[in-house]
Amino acid sequence: MRAGFFQRLTGKAPRPKSKEPPGIWFHAVSVGEVMASLYLVQALASSCKTRGVWLSTVTSTGQAVAKAKAQGIQETFYLPYDLPWSVRRAIHRLRPGLFVTVETELWPNLLMDMRAHNIPSALVNGRISDRSFPRYRKFKALFRPVLECFDLFCMQSQESAERLVAMGANPAKVHVVGNLKFDLSIPQVQETHWRALLGIPQEALVWVAGSTHPGEEEVLLKAFLSASRSFPGLYLILAPRAPERFQEVETLVACLGVKIRRRSRPGGKEARVILLDSMGELAQLYALATVVFIGGSLTNKGGHNPLEAAVHGKPIVFGPHMENFREIASLLLQAGASRSISSEQELVCFLEEILGKPEEGKKMGQRAKEVLLAHRGATRRTMELLEPLLGRNPWA
């Protein structure tokens, strides 16, 4: 059964204590949106000490990451299905004073019910992708009433802001603040500890392939085998995006005749392919990498966040499909901090270049970190725009 089915169907949101002032309902659909929002959630919780912050997600993985990493929240729950009775019950149980949703989560019944109760709504870290924009524009007449429910739009880029206005948003409510994903913390990772835990020698070269999708692992493994001929001590940490694919990927690797061991299981120290079958560790393990591959980019999935590797100062490679992070990927490419490849052979050539020229890899990684640091500040700018909405009490 799908995670949170009955909670979503019945709209069983948390019920704050009766004397508490109206809190903030913060919605982040899954892991990526939760991770991007951590600093903003913390800032809201810190700024509104008398008002609770409740965080909803759609996916179980997003829920798990929110519970583990989101500081200052009162509770997590599953977003109700966008059915009139589900959203109505959730709103009446939670009685929020502000609704904040991340990126482009547009739920008509939920937003219109918020508007009917005079609850201000804000969209933060907004992005209108190349894929979704034609559809939104085609059905502009349907989306305009939904966009009218928002009091504030905080967009990642000028292009997304212009697209939103073209969809029918009020230009006076649309602001370009930058991307929250740049406001990652700079973690202190004990690399020696992680290498010992994973059985990787301290001086060994490590390739981390993060958030991979079906159709990518076989290409990556073949590239790993090719690169291993020149660099026989190379290790590969393979992190599939979906937990339900762990067994599938393990079987695939074994069928190619490659020894593999899982992060969750002891033993098998001779294997140089490590399957990361855990949640919440990938961002730290990028610190071990000599080079990083960003998954979801060889297949048409739109890619994943390369800044999680950039924050550690690592050279980055990805495929041609980085549509979900187009601006970030473009900045990294322009700075010479990453490389875009479209074939297994190009990937092998890049690996051999970086592994064979460690100083060049370090320079690329440093440029990646410089790009990250130069574009921080979206959390602060978003908070400044949210402040006027925090003073309202629609339930007074």
Coordinates of N, CA and C in Angstrom, one line a residue, residues 200-303:
I200 N 37.6 1.2 2.3 CA 38.3 1.8 1.1 C 39.7 2.4 1.7
P201 N 40.8 1.9 1.1 CA 42.1 2.4 1.5 C 42.2 3.9 1.5
Q202 N 42.9 4.5 2.4 CA 43.0 5.9 2.6 C 43.4 6.7 1.3
E203 N 44.3 6.1 0.5 CA 44.8 6.8 -0.6 C 44.1 6.4 -1.9
A204 N 43.1 5.5 -1.9 CA 42.5 4.9 -3.1 C 41.7 6.0 -3.8
L205 N 41.6 5.9 -5.1 CA 40.8 6.8 -5.9 C 39.3 6.3 -5.8
V206 N 38.4 7.3 -5.7 CA 37.0 6.9 -5.5 C 36.1 7.7 -6.5
W207 N 35.3 6.9 -7.2 CA 34.3 7.5 -8.1 C 32.9 7.4 -7.4
V208 N 32.2 8.5 -7.2 CA 30.9 8.4 -6.6 C 29.9 8.7 -7.7
A209 N 28.9 7.8 -7.9 CA 27.9 8.0 -8.9 C 26.6 8.1 -8.1
G210 N 26.0 9.3 -8.0 CA 24.9 9.6 -7.1 C 23.6 9.7 -7.8
S211 N 22.5 9.1 -7.1 CA 21.1 9.2 -7.6 C 21.0 8.7 -9.0
T212 N 21.4 7.5 -9.2 CA 21.3 6.9 -10.6 C 19.9 6.3 -10.8
H213 N 19.6 6.2 -12.1 CA 18.3 5.7 -12.6 C 18.5 4.5 -13.5
P214 N 17.4 3.7 -13.8 CA 17.5 2.6 -14.7 C 18.1 3.0 -16.1
G215 N 18.9 2.2 -16.6 CA 19.6 2.6 -17.9 C 20.9 3.2 -17.7
E216 N 21.2 3.7 -16.5 CA 22.5 4.4 -16.3 C 23.6 3.4 -15.7
E217 N 23.1 2.6 -14.7 CA 24.1 1.7 -14.0 C 25.0 0.9 -14.9
E218 N 24.4 0.3 -16.0 CA 25.2 -0.5 -16.9 C 26.2 0.3 -17.6
V219 N 25.9 1.5 -18.0 CA 26.9 2.4 -18.7 C 28.0 2.7 -17.7
L220 N 27.6 3.0 -16.5 CA 28.6 3.4 -15.4 C 29.5 2.3 -15.1
L221 N 29.0 1.1 -15.0 CA 29.8 -0.1 -14.6 C 30.8 -0.4 -15.7
K222 N 30.3 -0.3 -17.0 CA 31.2 -0.6 -18.1 C 32.4 0.5 -18.1
A223 N 32.0 1.7 -17.9 CA 33.0 2.8 -17.8 C 34.0 2.5 -16.7
F224 N 33.5 2.1 -15.5 CA 34.3 1.8 -14.4 C 35.3 0.6 -14.7
L225 N 34.8 -0.4 -15.4 CA 35.7 -1.5 -15.8 C 36.8 -1.0 -16.7
S226 N 36.4 -0.1 -17.7 CA 37.4 0.4 -18.6 C 38.4 1.2 -17.9
A227 N 38.0 2.1 -17.0 CA 38.9 3.0 -16.3 C 39.8 2.2 -15.3
S228 N 39.3 1.1 -14.8 CA 40.0 0.3 -13.9 C 41.2 -0.4 -14.5
R229 N 41.2 -0.5 -15.8 CA 42.4 -1.1 -16.5 C 43.6 -0.2 -16.3
S230 N 43.4 1.1 -16.4 CA 44.5 2.1 -16.2 C 44.7 2.4 -14.7
F231 N 43.6 2.3 -13.9 CA 43.6 2.6 -12.5 C 43.0 1.5 -11.7
P232 N 43.8 0.4 -11.5 CA 43.3 -0.8 -10.9 C 42.8 -0.7 -9.5
G233 N 43.2 0.4 -8.8 CA 42.8 0.6 -7.4 C 41.6 1.4 -7.3
L234 N 40.9 1.7 -8.4 CA 39.7 2.6 -8.4 C 38.5 1.9 -7.7
Y235 N 37.8 2.7 -6.8 CA 36.6 2.2 -6.2 C 35.4 3.0 -6.8
L236 N 34.2 2.3 -6.8 CA 33.0 3.0 -7.3 C 32.0 2.8 -6.2
I237 N 31.5 4.0 -5.7 CA 30.3 4.0 -4.8 C 29.1 4.3 -5.7
L238 N 28.2 3.4 -5.7 CA 27.0 3.5 -6.6 C 25.8 3.7 -5.8
A239 N 25.1 4.8 -6.0 CA 23.9 5.2 -5.2 C 22.7 5.3 -6.0
P240 N 21.9 4.2 -6.2 CA 20.6 4.4 -6.9 C 19.7 5.3 -6.2
R241 N 18.9 6.1 -7.1 CA 18.0 7.1 -6.5 C 16.9 6.4 -5.7
A242 N 16.3 5.3 -6.2 CA 15.1 4.7 -5.5 C 15.5 3.5 -4.7
P243 N 15.2 3.5 -3.4 CA 15.5 2.4 -2.5 C 15.0 1.0 -3.0
E244 N 13.9 1.0 -3.7 CA 13.3 -0.2 -4.2 C 14.1 -0.8 -5.3
R245 N 15.1 -0.1 -5.8 CA 16.0 -0.7 -6.9 C 17.3 -1.2 -6.3
F246 N 17.5 -1.2 -5.0 CA 18.8 -1.7 -4.5 C 19.1 -3.2 -5.0
Q247 N 18.1 -4.0 -4.8 CA 18.4 -5.4 -5.2 C 18.6 -5.6 -6.7
E248 N 17.8 -4.8 -7.4 CA 17.9 -4.9 -8.9 C 19.3 -4.5 -9.3
V249 N 19.9 -3.4 -8.8 CA 21.2 -2.9 -9.1 C 22.3 -3.9 -8.7
E250 N 22.1 -4.5 -7.5 CA 23.0 -5.5 -7.0 C 23.1 -6.7 -8.0
T251 N 21.9 -7.1 -8.4 CA 21.9 -8.3 -9.4 C 22.5 -7.9 -10.7
L252 N 22.3 -6.7 -11.2 CA 22.9 -6.2 -12.4 C 24.4 -6.2 -12.4
V253 N 24.9 -5.7 -11.3 CA 26.4 -5.7 -11.1 C 26.9 -7.1 -11.1
A254 N 26.3 -8.0 -10.3 CA 26.8 -9.4 -10.3 C 26.7 -10.1 -11.6
C255 N 25.7 -9.8 -12.4 CA 25.5 -10.4 -13.7 C 26.6 -10.0 -14.7
L256 N 27.2 -8.8 -14.4 CA 28.3 -8.3 -15.2 C 29.7 -8.9 -14.8
G257 N 29.6 -9.8 -13.7 CA 30.8 -10.4 -13.2 C 31.6 -9.5 -12.4
V258 N 31.0 -8.5 -11.8 CA 31.8 -7.6 -10.9 C 31.4 -7.8 -9.5
K259 N 32.4 -7.9 -8.6 CA 32.2 -8.1 -7.2 C 31.6 -6.8 -6.6
I260 N 30.6 -7.0 -5.8 CA 29.9 -5.8 -5.2 C 29.5 -6.1 -3.7
R261 N 29.5 -5.1 -2.9 CA 29.1 -5.3 -1.5 C 28.2 -4.1 -1.2
R262 N 27.3 -4.4 -0.3 CA 26.3 -3.3 0.1 C 26.8 -2.6 1.4
R263 N 26.5 -1.4 1.4 CA 26.8 -0.6 2.6 C 26.3 -1.2 3.9
S264 N 25.1 -1.7 3.8 CA 24.4 -2.2 5.0 C 24.9 -3.6 5.5
R265 N 25.8 -4.2 4.7 CA 26.2 -5.6 5.0 C 27.7 -5.6 5.3
P266 N 28.1 -6.3 6.3 CA 29.6 -6.4 6.5 C 30.2 -7.4 5.6
G267 N 31.5 -7.4 5.5 CA 32.2 -8.4 4.7 C 32.4 -7.9 3.3
G268 N 33.0 -8.8 2.4 CA 33.2 -8.5 1.0 C 34.1 -7.4 0.8
K269 N 35.2 -7.3 1.6 CA 36.1 -6.1 1.5 C 36.9 -6.1 0.2
E270 N 36.9 -7.2 -0.5 CA 37.7 -7.2 -1.7 C 37.0 -6.6 -2.9
A271 N 35.7 -6.4 -2.7 CA 34.9 -5.8 -3.8 C 35.2 -4.3 -3.9
R272 N 35.3 -3.8 -5.1 CA 35.6 -2.4 -5.3 C 34.4 -1.6 -5.8
V273 N 33.2 -2.3 -5.9 CA 32.0 -1.6 -6.2 C 31.1 -1.7 -4.9
I274 N 30.8 -0.5 -4.3 CA 30.0 -0.4 -3.1 C 28.6 0.1 -3.4
L275 N 27.6 -0.6 -3.1 CA 26.2 -0.2 -3.3 C 25.7 0.6 -2.1
L276 N 25.5 1.8 -2.2 CA 25.0 2.6 -1.1 C 23.5 2.4 -0.9
D277 N 23.2 1.5 -0.1 CA 21.7 1.1 0.1 C 21.2 1.8 1.4
S278 N 21.6 3.0 1.7 CA 21.2 3.7 2.9 C 20.6 5.1 2.4
M279 N 19.9 5.7 3.4 CA 19.3 7.0 3.1 C 20.0 8.1 3.9
G280 N 20.3 9.2 3.2 CA 20.8 10.4 3.9 C 22.3 10.4 4.0
E281 N 23.0 9.5 3.4 CA 24.5 9.4 3.5 C 25.2 9.9 2.3
L282 N 24.5 9.9 1.2 CA 25.2 10.3 -0.1 C 25.9 11.6 0.0
A283 N 25.2 12.7 0.5 CA 25.7 14.0 0.5 C 27.1 14.0 1.3
Q284 N 27.2 13.2 2.3 CA 28.5 13.2 3.0 C 29.5 12.4 2.2
L285 N 29.1 11.3 1.6 CA 30.1 10.5 0.9 C 30.7 11.1 -0.4
Y286 N 30.0 12.2 -0.9 CA 30.7 12.9 -1.9 C 32.1 13.5 -1.5
A287 N 32.3 13.6 -0.2 CA 33.5 14.1 0.3 C 34.7 13.1 0.0
L288 N 34.4 11.9 -0.2 CA 35.4 10.9 -0.4 C 35.8 10.8 -1.9
A289 N 35.0 11.5 -2.8 CA 35.2 11.3 -4.2 C 36.4 12.0 -4.8
T290 N 37.0 11.3 -5.7 CA 38.0 11.9 -6.6 C 37.3 12.6 -7.7
V291 N 36.1 12.0 -8.1 CA 35.3 12.5 -9.2 C 33.9 12.1 -8.9
V292 N 32.9 12.9 -9.4 CA 31.5 12.6 -9.1 C 30.7 12.6 -10.4
F293 N 29.8 11.6 -10.5 CA 28.8 11.5 -11.6 C 27.4 11.9 -11.0
I294 N 26.7 12.7 -11.7 CA 25.3 13.1 -11.2 C 24.3 12.3 -12.0
G295 N 23.5 11.5 -11.3 CA 22.6 10.6 -11.9 C 21.3 11.3 -12.5
G296 N 20.5 10.5 -13.2 CA 19.3 11.1 -13.8 C 19.6 11.9 -15.0
S297 N 20.9 11.9 -15.5 CA 21.3 12.8 -16.6 C 21.7 12.1 -17.9
L298 N 22.0 10.8 -17.8 CA 22.2 10.1 -19.0 C 20.9 9.6 -19.6
T299 N 19.9 9.3 -18.7 CA 18.5 9.1 -19.2 C 17.7 10.4 -19.0
N300 N 16.6 10.4 -19.6 CA 15.8 11.7 -19.7 C 15.0 11.9 -18.4
K301 N 15.7 12.1 -17.3 CA 15.1 12.3 -16.0 C 15.3 13.7 -15.5
G302 N 16.1 14.5 -16.2 CA 16.3 15.9 -15.8 C 17.4 16.1 -14.8
G303 N 18.1 15.0 -14.4 CA 19.3 15.2 -13.5 C 18.9 15.4 -12.1

